[in-house]
mmCIF file of C-alpha atoms and ligand atoms in Angstrom:
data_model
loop_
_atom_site.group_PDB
_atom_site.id
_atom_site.type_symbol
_atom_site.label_atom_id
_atom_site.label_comp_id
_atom_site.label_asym_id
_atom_site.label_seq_id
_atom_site.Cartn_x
_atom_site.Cartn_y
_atom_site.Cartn_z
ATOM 1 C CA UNK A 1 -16.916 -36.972 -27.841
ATOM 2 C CA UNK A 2 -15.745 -36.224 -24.346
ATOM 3 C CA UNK A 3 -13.100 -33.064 -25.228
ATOM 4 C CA UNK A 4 -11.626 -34.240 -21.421
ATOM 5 C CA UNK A 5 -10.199 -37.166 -22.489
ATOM 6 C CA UNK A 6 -7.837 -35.443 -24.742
ATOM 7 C CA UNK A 7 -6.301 -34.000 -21.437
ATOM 8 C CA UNK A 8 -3.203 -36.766 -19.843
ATOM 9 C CA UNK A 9 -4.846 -38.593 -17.220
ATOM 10 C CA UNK A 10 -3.203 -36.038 -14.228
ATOM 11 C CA UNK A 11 -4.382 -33.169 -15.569
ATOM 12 C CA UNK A 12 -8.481 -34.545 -15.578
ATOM 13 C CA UNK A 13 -7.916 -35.507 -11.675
ATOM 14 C CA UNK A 14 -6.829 -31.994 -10.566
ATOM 15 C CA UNK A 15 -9.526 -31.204 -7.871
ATOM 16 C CA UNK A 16 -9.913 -27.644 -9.011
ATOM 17 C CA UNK A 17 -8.769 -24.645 -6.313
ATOM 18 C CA UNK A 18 -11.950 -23.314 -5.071
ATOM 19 C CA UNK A 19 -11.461 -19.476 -4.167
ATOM 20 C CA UNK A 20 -12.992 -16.986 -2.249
ATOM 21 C CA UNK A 21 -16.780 -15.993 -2.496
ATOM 22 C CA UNK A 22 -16.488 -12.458 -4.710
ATOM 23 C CA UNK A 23 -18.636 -10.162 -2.435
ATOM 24 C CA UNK A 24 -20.589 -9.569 -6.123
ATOM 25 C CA UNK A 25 -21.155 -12.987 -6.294
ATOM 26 C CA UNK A 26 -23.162 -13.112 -2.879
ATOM 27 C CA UNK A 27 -25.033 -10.317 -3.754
ATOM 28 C CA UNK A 28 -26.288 -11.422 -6.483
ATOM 29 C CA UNK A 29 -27.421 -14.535 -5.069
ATOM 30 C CA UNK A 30 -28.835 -13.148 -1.481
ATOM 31 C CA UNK A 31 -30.031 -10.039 -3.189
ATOM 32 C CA UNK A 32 -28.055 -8.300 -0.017
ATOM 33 C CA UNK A 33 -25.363 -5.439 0.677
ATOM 34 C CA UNK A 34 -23.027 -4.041 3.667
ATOM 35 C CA UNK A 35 -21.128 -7.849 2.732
ATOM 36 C CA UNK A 36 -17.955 -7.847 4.821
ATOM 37 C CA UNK A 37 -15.369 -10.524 2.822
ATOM 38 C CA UNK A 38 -12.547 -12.272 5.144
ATOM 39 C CA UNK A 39 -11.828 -15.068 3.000
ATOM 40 C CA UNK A 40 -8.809 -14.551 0.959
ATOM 41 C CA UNK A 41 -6.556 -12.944 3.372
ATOM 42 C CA UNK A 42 -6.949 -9.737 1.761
ATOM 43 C CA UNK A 43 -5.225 -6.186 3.067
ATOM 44 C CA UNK A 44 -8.989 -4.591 4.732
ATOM 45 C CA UNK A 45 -6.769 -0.882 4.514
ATOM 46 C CA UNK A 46 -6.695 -1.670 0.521
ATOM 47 C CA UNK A 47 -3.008 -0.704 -0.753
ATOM 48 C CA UNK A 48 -1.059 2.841 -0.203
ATOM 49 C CA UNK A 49 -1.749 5.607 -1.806
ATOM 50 C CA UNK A 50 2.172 5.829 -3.522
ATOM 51 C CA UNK A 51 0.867 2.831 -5.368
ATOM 52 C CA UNK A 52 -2.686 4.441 -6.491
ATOM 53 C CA UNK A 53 -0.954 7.507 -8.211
ATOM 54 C CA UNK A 54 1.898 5.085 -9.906
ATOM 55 C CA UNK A 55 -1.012 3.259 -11.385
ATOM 56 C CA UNK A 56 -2.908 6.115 -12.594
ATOM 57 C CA UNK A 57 0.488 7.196 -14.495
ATOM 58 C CA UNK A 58 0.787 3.507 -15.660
ATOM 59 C CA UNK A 59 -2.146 3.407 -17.128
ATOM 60 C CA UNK A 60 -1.246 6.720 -19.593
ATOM 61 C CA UNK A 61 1.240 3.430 -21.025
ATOM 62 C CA UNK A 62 -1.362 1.148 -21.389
ATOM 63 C CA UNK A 63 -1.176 0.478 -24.881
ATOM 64 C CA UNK A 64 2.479 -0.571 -24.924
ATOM 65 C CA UNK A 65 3.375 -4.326 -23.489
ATOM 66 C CA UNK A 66 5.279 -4.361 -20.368
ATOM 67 C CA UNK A 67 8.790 -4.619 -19.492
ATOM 68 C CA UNK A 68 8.789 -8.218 -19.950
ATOM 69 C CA UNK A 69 12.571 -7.987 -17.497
ATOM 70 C CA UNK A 70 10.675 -5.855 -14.810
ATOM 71 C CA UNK A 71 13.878 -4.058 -14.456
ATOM 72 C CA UNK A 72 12.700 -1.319 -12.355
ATOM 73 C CA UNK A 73 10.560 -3.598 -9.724
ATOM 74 C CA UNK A 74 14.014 -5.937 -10.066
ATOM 75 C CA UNK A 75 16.076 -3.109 -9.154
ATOM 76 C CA UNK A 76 13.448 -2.243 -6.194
ATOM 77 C CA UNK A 77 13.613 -5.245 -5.168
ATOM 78 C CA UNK A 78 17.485 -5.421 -5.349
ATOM 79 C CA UNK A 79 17.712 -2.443 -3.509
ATOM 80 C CA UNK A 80 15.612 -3.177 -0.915
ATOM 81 C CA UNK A 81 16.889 -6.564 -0.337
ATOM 82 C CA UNK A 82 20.843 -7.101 -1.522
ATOM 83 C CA UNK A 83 19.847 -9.177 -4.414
ATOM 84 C CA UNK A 84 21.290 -9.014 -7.682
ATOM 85 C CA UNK A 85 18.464 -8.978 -10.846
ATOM 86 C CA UNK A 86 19.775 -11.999 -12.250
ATOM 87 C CA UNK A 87 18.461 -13.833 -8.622
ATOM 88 C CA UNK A 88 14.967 -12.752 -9.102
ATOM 89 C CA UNK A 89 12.085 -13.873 -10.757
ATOM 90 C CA UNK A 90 9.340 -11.971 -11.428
ATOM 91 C CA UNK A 91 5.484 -13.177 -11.478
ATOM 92 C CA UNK A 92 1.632 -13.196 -11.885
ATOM 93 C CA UNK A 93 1.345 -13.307 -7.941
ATOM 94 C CA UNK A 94 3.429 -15.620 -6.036
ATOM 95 C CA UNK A 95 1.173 -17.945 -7.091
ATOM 96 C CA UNK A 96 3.157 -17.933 -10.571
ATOM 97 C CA UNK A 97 6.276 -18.530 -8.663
ATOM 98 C CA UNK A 98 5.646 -21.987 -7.175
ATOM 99 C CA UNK A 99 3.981 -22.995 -11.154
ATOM 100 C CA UNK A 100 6.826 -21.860 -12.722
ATOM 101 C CA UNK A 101 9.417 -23.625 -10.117
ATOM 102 C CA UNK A 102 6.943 -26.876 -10.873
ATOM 103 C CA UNK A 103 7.045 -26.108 -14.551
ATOM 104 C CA UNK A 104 10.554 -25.728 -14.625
ATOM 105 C CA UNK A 105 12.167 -28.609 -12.593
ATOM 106 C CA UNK A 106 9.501 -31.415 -12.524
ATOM 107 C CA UNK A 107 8.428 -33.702 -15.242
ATOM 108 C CA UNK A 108 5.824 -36.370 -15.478
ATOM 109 C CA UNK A 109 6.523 -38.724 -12.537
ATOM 110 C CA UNK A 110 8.941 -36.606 -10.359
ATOM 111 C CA UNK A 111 8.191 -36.078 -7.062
ATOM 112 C CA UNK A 112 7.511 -32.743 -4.652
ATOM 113 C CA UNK A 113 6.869 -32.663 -1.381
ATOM 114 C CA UNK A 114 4.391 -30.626 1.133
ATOM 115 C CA UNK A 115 2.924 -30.706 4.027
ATOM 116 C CA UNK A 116 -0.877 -32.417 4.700
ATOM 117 C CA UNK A 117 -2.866 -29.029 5.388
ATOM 118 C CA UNK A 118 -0.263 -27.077 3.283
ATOM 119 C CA UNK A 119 -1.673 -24.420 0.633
ATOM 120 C CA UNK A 120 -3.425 -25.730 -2.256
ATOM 121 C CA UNK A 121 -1.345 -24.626 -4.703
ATOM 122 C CA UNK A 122 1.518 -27.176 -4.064
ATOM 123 C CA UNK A 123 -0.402 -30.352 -5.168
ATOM 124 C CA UNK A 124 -1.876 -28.329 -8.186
ATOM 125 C CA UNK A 125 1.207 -27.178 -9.407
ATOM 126 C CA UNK A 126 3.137 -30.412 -9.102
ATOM 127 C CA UNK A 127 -0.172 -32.459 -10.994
ATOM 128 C CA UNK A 128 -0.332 -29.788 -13.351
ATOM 129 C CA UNK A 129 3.015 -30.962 -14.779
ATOM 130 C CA UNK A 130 2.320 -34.657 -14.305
ATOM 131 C CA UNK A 131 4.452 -34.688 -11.274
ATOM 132 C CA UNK A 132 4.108 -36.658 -7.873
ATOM 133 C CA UNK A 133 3.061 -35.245 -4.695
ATOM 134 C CA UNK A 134 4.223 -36.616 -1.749
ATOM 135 C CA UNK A 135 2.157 -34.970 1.426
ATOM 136 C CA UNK A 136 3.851 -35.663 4.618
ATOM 137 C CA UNK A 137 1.432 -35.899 8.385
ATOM 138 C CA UNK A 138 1.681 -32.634 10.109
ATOM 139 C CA UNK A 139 2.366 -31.811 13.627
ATOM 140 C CA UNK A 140 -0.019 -30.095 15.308
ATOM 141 C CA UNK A 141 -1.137 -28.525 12.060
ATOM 142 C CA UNK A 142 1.834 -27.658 11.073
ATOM 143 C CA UNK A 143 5.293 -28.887 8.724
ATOM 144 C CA UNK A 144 6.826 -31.456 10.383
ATOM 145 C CA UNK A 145 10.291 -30.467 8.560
ATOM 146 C CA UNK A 146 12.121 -33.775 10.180
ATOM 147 C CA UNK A 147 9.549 -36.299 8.409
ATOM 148 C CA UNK A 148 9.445 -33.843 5.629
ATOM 149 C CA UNK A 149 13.318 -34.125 5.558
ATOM 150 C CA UNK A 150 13.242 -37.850 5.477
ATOM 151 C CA UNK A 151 10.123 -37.760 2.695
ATOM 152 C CA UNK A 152 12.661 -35.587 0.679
ATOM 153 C CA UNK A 153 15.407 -38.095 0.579
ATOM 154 C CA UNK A 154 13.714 -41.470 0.650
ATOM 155 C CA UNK A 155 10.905 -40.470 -2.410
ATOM 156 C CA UNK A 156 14.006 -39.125 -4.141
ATOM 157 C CA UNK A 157 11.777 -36.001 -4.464
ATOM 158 C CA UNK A 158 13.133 -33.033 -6.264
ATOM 159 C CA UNK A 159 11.238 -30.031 -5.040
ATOM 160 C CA UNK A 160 10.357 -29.093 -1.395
ATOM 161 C CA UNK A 161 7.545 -26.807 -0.502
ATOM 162 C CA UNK A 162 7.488 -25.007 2.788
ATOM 163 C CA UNK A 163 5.122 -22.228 3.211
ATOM 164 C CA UNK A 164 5.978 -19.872 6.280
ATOM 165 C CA UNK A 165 4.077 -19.021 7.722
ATOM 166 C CA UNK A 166 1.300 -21.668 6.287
ATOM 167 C CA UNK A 167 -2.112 -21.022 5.057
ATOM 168 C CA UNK A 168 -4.958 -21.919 6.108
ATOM 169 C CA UNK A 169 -3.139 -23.186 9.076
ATOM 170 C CA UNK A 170 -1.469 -19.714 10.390
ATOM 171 C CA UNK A 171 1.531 -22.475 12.030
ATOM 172 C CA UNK A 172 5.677 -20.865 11.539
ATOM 173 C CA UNK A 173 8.367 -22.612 11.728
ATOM 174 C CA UNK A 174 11.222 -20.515 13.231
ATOM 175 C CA UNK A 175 14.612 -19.554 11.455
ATOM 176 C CA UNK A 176 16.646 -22.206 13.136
ATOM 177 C CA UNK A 177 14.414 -24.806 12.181
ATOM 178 C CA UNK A 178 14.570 -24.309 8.557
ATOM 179 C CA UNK A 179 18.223 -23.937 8.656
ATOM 180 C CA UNK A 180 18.654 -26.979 10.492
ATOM 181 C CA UNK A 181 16.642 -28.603 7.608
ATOM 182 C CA UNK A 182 17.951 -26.651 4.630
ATOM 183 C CA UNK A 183 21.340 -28.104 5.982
ATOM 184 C CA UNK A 184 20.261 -31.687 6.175
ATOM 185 C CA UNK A 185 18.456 -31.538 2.843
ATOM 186 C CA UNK A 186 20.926 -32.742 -0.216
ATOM 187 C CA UNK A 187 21.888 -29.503 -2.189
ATOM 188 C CA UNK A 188 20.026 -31.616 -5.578
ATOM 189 C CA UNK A 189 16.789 -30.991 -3.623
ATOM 190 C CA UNK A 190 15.348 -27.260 -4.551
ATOM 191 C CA UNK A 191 13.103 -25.744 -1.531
ATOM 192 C CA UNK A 192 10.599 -23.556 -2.253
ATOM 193 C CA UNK A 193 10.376 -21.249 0.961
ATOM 194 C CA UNK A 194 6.620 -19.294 0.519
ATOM 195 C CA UNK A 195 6.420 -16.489 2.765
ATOM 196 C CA UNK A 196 3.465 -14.873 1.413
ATOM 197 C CA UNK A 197 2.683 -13.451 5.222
ATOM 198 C CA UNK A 198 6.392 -12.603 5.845
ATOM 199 C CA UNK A 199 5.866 -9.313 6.770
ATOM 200 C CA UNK A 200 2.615 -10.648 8.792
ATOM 201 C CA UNK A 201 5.121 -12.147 11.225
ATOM 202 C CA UNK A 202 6.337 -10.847 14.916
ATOM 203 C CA UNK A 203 9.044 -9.067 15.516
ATOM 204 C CA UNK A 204 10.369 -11.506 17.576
ATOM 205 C CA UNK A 205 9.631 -14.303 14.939
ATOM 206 C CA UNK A 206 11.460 -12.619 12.198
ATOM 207 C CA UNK A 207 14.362 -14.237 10.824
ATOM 208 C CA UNK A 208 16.461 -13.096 7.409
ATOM 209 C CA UNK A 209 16.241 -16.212 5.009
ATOM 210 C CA UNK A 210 17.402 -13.759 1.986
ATOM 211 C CA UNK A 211 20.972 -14.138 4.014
ATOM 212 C CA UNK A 212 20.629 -17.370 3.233
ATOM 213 C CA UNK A 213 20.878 -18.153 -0.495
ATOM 214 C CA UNK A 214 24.428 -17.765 -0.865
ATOM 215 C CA UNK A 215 24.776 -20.955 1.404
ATOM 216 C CA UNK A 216 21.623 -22.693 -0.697
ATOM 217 C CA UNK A 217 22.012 -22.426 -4.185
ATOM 218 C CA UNK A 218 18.664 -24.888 -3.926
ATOM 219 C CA UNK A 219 16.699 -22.003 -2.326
ATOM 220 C CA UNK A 220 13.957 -20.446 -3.806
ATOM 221 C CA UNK A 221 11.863 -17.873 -1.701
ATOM 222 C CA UNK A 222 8.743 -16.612 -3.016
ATOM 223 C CA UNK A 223 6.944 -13.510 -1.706
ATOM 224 C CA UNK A 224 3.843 -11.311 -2.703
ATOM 225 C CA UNK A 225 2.142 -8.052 -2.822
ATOM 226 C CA UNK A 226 -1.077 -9.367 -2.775
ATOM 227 C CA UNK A 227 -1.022 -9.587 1.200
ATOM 228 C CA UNK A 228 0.609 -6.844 3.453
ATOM 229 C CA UNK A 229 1.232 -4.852 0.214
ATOM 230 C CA UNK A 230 -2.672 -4.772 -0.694
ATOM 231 C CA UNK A 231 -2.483 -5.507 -4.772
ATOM 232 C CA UNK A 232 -3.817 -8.609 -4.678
ATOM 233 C CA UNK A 233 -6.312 -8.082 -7.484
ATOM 234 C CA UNK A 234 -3.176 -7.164 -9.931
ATOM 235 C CA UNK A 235 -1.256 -10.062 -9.481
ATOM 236 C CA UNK A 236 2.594 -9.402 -8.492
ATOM 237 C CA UNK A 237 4.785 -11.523 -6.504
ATOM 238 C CA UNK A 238 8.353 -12.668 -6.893
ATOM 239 C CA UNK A 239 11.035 -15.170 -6.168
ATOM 240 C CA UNK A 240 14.686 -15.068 -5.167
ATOM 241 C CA UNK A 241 16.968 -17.959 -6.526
ATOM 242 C CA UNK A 242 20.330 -19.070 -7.234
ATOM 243 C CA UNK A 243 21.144 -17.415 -10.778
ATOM 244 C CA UNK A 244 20.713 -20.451 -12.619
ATOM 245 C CA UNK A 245 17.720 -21.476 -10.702
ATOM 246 C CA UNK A 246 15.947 -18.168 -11.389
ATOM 247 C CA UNK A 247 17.428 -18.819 -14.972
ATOM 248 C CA UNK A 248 15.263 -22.144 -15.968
ATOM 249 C CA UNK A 249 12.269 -20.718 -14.069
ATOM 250 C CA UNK A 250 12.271 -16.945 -16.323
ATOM 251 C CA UNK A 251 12.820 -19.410 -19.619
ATOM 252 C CA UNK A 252 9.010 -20.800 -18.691
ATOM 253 C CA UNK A 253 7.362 -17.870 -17.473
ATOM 254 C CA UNK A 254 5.584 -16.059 -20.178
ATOM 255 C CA UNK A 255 7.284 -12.794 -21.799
ATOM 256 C CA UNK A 256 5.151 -10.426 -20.207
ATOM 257 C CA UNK A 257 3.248 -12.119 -17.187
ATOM 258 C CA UNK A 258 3.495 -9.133 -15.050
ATOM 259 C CA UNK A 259 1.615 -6.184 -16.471
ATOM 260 C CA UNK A 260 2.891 -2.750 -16.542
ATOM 261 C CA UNK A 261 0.449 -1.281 -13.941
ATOM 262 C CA UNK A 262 1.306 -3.596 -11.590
ATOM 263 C CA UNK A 263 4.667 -3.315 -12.264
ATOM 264 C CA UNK A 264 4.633 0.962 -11.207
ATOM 265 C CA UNK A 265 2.275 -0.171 -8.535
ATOM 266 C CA UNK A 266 4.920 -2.509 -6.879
ATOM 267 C CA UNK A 267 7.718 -0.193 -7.106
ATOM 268 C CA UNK A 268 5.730 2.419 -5.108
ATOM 269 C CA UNK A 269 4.388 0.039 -3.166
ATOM 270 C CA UNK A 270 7.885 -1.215 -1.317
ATOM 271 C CA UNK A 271 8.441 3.190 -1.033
ATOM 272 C CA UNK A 272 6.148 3.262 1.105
ATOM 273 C CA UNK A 273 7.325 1.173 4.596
ATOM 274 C CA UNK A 274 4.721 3.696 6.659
ATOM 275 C CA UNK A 275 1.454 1.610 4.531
ATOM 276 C CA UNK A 276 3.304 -1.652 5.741
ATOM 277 C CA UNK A 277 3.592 -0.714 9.392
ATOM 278 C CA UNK A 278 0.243 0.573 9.679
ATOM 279 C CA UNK A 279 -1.158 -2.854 8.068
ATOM 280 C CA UNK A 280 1.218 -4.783 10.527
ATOM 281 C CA UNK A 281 0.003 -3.293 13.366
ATOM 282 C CA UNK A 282 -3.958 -3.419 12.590
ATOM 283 C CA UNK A 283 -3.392 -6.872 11.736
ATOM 284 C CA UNK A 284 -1.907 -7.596 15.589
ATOM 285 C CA UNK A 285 -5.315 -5.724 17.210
ATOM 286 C CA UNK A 286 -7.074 -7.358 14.876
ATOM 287 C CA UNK A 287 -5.732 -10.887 15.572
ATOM 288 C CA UNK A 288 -6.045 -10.133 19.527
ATOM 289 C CA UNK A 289 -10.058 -8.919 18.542
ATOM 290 C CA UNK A 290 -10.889 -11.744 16.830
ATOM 291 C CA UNK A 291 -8.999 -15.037 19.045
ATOM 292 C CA UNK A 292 -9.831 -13.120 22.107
ATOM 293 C CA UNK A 293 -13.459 -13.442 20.543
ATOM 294 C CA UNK A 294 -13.150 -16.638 19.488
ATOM 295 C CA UNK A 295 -12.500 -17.645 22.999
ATOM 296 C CA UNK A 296 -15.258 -15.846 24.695
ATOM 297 C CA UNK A 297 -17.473 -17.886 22.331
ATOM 298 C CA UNK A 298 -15.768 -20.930 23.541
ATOM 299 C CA UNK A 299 -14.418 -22.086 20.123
ATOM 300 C CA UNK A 300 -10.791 -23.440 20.294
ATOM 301 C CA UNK A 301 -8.619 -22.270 16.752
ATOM 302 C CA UNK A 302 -4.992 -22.422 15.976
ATOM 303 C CA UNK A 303 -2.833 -19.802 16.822
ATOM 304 C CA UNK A 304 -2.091 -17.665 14.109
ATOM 305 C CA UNK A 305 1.250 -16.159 12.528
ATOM 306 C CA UNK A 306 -0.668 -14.788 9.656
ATOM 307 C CA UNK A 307 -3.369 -12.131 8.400
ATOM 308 C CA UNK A 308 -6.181 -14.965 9.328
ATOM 309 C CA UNK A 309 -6.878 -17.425 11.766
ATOM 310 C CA UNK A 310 -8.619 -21.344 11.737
ATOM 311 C CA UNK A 311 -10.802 -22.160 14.735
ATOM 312 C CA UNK A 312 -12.707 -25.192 15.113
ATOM 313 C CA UNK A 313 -16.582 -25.422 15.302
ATOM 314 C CA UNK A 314 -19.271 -27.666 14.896
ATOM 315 C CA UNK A 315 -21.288 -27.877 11.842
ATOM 316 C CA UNK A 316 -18.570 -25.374 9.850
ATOM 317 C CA UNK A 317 -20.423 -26.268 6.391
ATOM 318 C CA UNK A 318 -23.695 -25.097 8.169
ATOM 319 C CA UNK A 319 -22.130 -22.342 9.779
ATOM 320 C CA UNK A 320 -20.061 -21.287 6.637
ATOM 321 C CA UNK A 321 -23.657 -21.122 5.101
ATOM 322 C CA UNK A 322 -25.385 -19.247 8.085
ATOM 323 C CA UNK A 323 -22.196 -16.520 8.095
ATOM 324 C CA UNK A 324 -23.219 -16.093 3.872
ATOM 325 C CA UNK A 325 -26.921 -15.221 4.609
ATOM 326 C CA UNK A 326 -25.646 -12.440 7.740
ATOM 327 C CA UNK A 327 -23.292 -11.149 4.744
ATOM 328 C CA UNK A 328 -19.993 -12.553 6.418
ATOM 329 C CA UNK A 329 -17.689 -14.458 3.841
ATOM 330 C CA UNK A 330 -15.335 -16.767 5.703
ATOM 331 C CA UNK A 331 -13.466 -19.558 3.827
ATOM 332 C CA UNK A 332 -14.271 -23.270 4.596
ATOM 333 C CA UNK A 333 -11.236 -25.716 4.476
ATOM 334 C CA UNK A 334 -12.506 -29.058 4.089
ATOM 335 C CA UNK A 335 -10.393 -29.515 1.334
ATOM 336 C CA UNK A 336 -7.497 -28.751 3.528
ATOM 337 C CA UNK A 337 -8.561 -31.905 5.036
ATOM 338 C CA UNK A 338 -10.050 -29.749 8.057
ATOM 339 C CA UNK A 339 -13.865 -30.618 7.784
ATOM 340 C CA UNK A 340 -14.278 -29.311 11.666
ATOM 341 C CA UNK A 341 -12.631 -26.015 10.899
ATOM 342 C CA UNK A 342 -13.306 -21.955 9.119
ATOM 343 C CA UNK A 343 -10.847 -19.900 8.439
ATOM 344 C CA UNK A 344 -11.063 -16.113 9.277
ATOM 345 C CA UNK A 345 -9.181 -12.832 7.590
ATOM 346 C CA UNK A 346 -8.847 -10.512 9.929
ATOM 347 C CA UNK A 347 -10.061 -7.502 8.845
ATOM 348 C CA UNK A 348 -10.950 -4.113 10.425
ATOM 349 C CA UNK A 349 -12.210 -3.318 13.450
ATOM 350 C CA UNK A 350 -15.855 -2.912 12.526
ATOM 351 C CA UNK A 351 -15.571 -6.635 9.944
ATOM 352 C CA UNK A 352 -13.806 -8.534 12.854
ATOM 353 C CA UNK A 353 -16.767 -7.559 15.089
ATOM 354 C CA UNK A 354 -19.597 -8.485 12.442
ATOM 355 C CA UNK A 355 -18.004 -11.154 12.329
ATOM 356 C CA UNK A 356 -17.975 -11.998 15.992
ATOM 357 C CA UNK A 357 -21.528 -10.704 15.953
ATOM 358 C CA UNK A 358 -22.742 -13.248 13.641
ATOM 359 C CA UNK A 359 -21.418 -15.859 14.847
ATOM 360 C CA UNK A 360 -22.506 -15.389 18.087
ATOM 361 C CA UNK A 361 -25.602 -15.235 16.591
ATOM 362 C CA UNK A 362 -25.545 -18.702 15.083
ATOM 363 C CA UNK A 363 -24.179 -20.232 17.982
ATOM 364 C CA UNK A 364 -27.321 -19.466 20.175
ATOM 365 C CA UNK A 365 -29.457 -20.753 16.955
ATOM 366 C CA UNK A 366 -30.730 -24.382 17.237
ATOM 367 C CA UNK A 367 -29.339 -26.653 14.877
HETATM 368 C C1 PLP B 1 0.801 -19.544 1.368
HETATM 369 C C2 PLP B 1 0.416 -18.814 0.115
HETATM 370 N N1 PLP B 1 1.275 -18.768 -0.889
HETATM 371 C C3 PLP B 1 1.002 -18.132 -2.032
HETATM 372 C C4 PLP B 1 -0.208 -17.508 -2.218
HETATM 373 C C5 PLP B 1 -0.471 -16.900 -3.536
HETATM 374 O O1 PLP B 1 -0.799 -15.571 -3.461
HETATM 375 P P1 PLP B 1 -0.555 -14.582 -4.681
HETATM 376 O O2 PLP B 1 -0.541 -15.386 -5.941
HETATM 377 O O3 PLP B 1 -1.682 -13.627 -4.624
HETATM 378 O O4 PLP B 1 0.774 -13.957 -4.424
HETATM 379 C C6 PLP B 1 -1.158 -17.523 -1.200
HETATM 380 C C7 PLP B 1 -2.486 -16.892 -1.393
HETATM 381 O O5 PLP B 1 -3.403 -17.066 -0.679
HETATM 382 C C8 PLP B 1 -0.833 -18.193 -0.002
HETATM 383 O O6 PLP B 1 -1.710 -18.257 1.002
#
């Protein structure tokens, strides 16, 4: 018998998320080391060292479950930000906050929708509970928040997902855009606002959308420590709701989805504001390294408000392929519907310019 067909029809037609190469992974298959990996938008100065120590005391714990409430990363959180516990949500990554806001408020046949060239894990999420996604054109890569607006209320959609600034696409939309939205959009319509680069962004670009849930009970903003925080490999993030929002979405989550380690790990982490800084500003040299690269090499990409970039090239499967063998992991985004693009991390100094190196190299190569 085929054990698939016991799965509902929308769960066999998820297109499964394809991550990252693992650096293991290519060396095993290349039999090759000195790897450099910018494809997951991962922190190249690893996490601070607050965090190390509160894991190595975590782990004297180990054997006892978690604090399924979180309440000391809650009351980090609350203290850092003005935001009572019984407003946040704790998760498994962020990535566990826009499955859980799916899980909670869509059944089979409602509708979300996203942006085309959004991140992946909007349409998975929604098909994941049988629900309908609805992916609006962008505009120059990125939301158009006017035809999303319009999406919203003709599909009679209940959930919303704007990611700011977007991945793969590195396009923001600025804090008086998505006011001017969130004020347009019908209060029965939850928005999930992922800012997984948040801290990525500009001074200048910065804008406080926390201030904003007491005028948008439907507001949901989900955030991470997998990016400028570093922990990406223990899986923290967390969301910021309207009580009874947050409410429905802790009644899905499982008891104890974020582990104690990470847990002490996170709470040192937002201590230490120096780690932050330090990953803010390699990430602006590093963004200035790699476009100013890019250009010399005469490849056009779009510009970025995030920890990675998207230029355009010819041949990016063969490319992709030829950056593998000269130990450079990049991230292809076909599935992103961007066949002619690559996406970049930007890493260190010395990764950005292997990087640049190689593909220097592959552009004087005959194809
Ligand atoms: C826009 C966006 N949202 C959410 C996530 C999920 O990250 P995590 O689950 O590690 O917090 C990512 C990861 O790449 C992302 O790019």
């Amino acid at each position: 018998m085929n054990y698939s067909e016991l799965a509902p029809p929308y769960i066999r037609a998820i297109a499964p998320y394809q991550p990252g190469k693992p650096i293991s992974e290519l060396e095993r298959e290349l039999g090759i080391t000195g790897i450099v990996k910018l494809a997951s938008n991962e922190n190249p100065l690893g996490c601070s060292p607050l965090a190390v120590s509160a894991m190595h005391e975590a782990i004297k714990t180990i054997a006892l479950y978690p604090d399924g409430n979180g309440f000391e990363l809650k009351d980090a959180l609350s203290g850092r930000y003005g935001v009572g516990h019984e407003r946040i949500v704790l998760g498994n990554g962020s990535n566990d906050m826009l499955e859980l806001a799916a899980r909670a408020f869509l059944t089979v046949g409602d509708k979300a929708v996203y942006s085309a060239h959004a991140f992946a894990v909007y349409p998975l999420a929604t098909q994941a509970v049988g629900g309908v996604g609805v992916s609006v054109p962008a505009i120059d890569f990125g939301h158009d928040l006017n035809a999303m607006l319009k999406a919203a209320i003709e599909h009679k959609v209940k959930l919303v997902f704007i990611a700011n600034p977007n991945n793969p696409t590195g396009t923001f939309l600025s804090g008086d855009a998505l006011l001017v939205f969130l004020r347009a959009l019908p209060a029965n319509i939850l928005v999930l606002l992922d800012e997984a680069y948040n801290e990525y962004l500009p001074v200048e670009c910065r804008y406080n959308s926390v201030s904003w849930l007491k005028e948008f009970p439907n507001l949901i903003i989900s955030r991470t420590f997998s990016k400028a925080y570093g922990l990406a490999g223990l899986r923290v993030g967390y969301a910021f709701a309207h009580a009874q929002v947050a409410d429905m979405m802790n009644r899905v989550r499982q008891p104890f989805n974020v582990n104690s380690v990470a847990q002490a790990a996170a709470v040192a982490a937002i201590h230490d504001t120096d780690f932050v800084m330090q990953t803010f500003a390699l990430n602006m040299r590093g963004m200035k390294q790699v476009t100013d690269g890019l250009t010399r090499l005469g490849l056009g990409y779009i510009p970025s408000f995030g920890n990675f970039v998207s230029f355009r090239i010819a041949n990016a499967a063969h490319v992709y392929r030829r950056l593998l063998e000269l130990g450079v992991i990049v991230r292809p985004i076909a599935s992103y519907d961007m066949p002619d693009y690559l996406r970049v991390s930007i890493g260190l100094e010395s990764e950005n310019e292997k990087f640049l190196s190689a593909l220097k190299r592959i552009l004087g190569e005959k194809q």
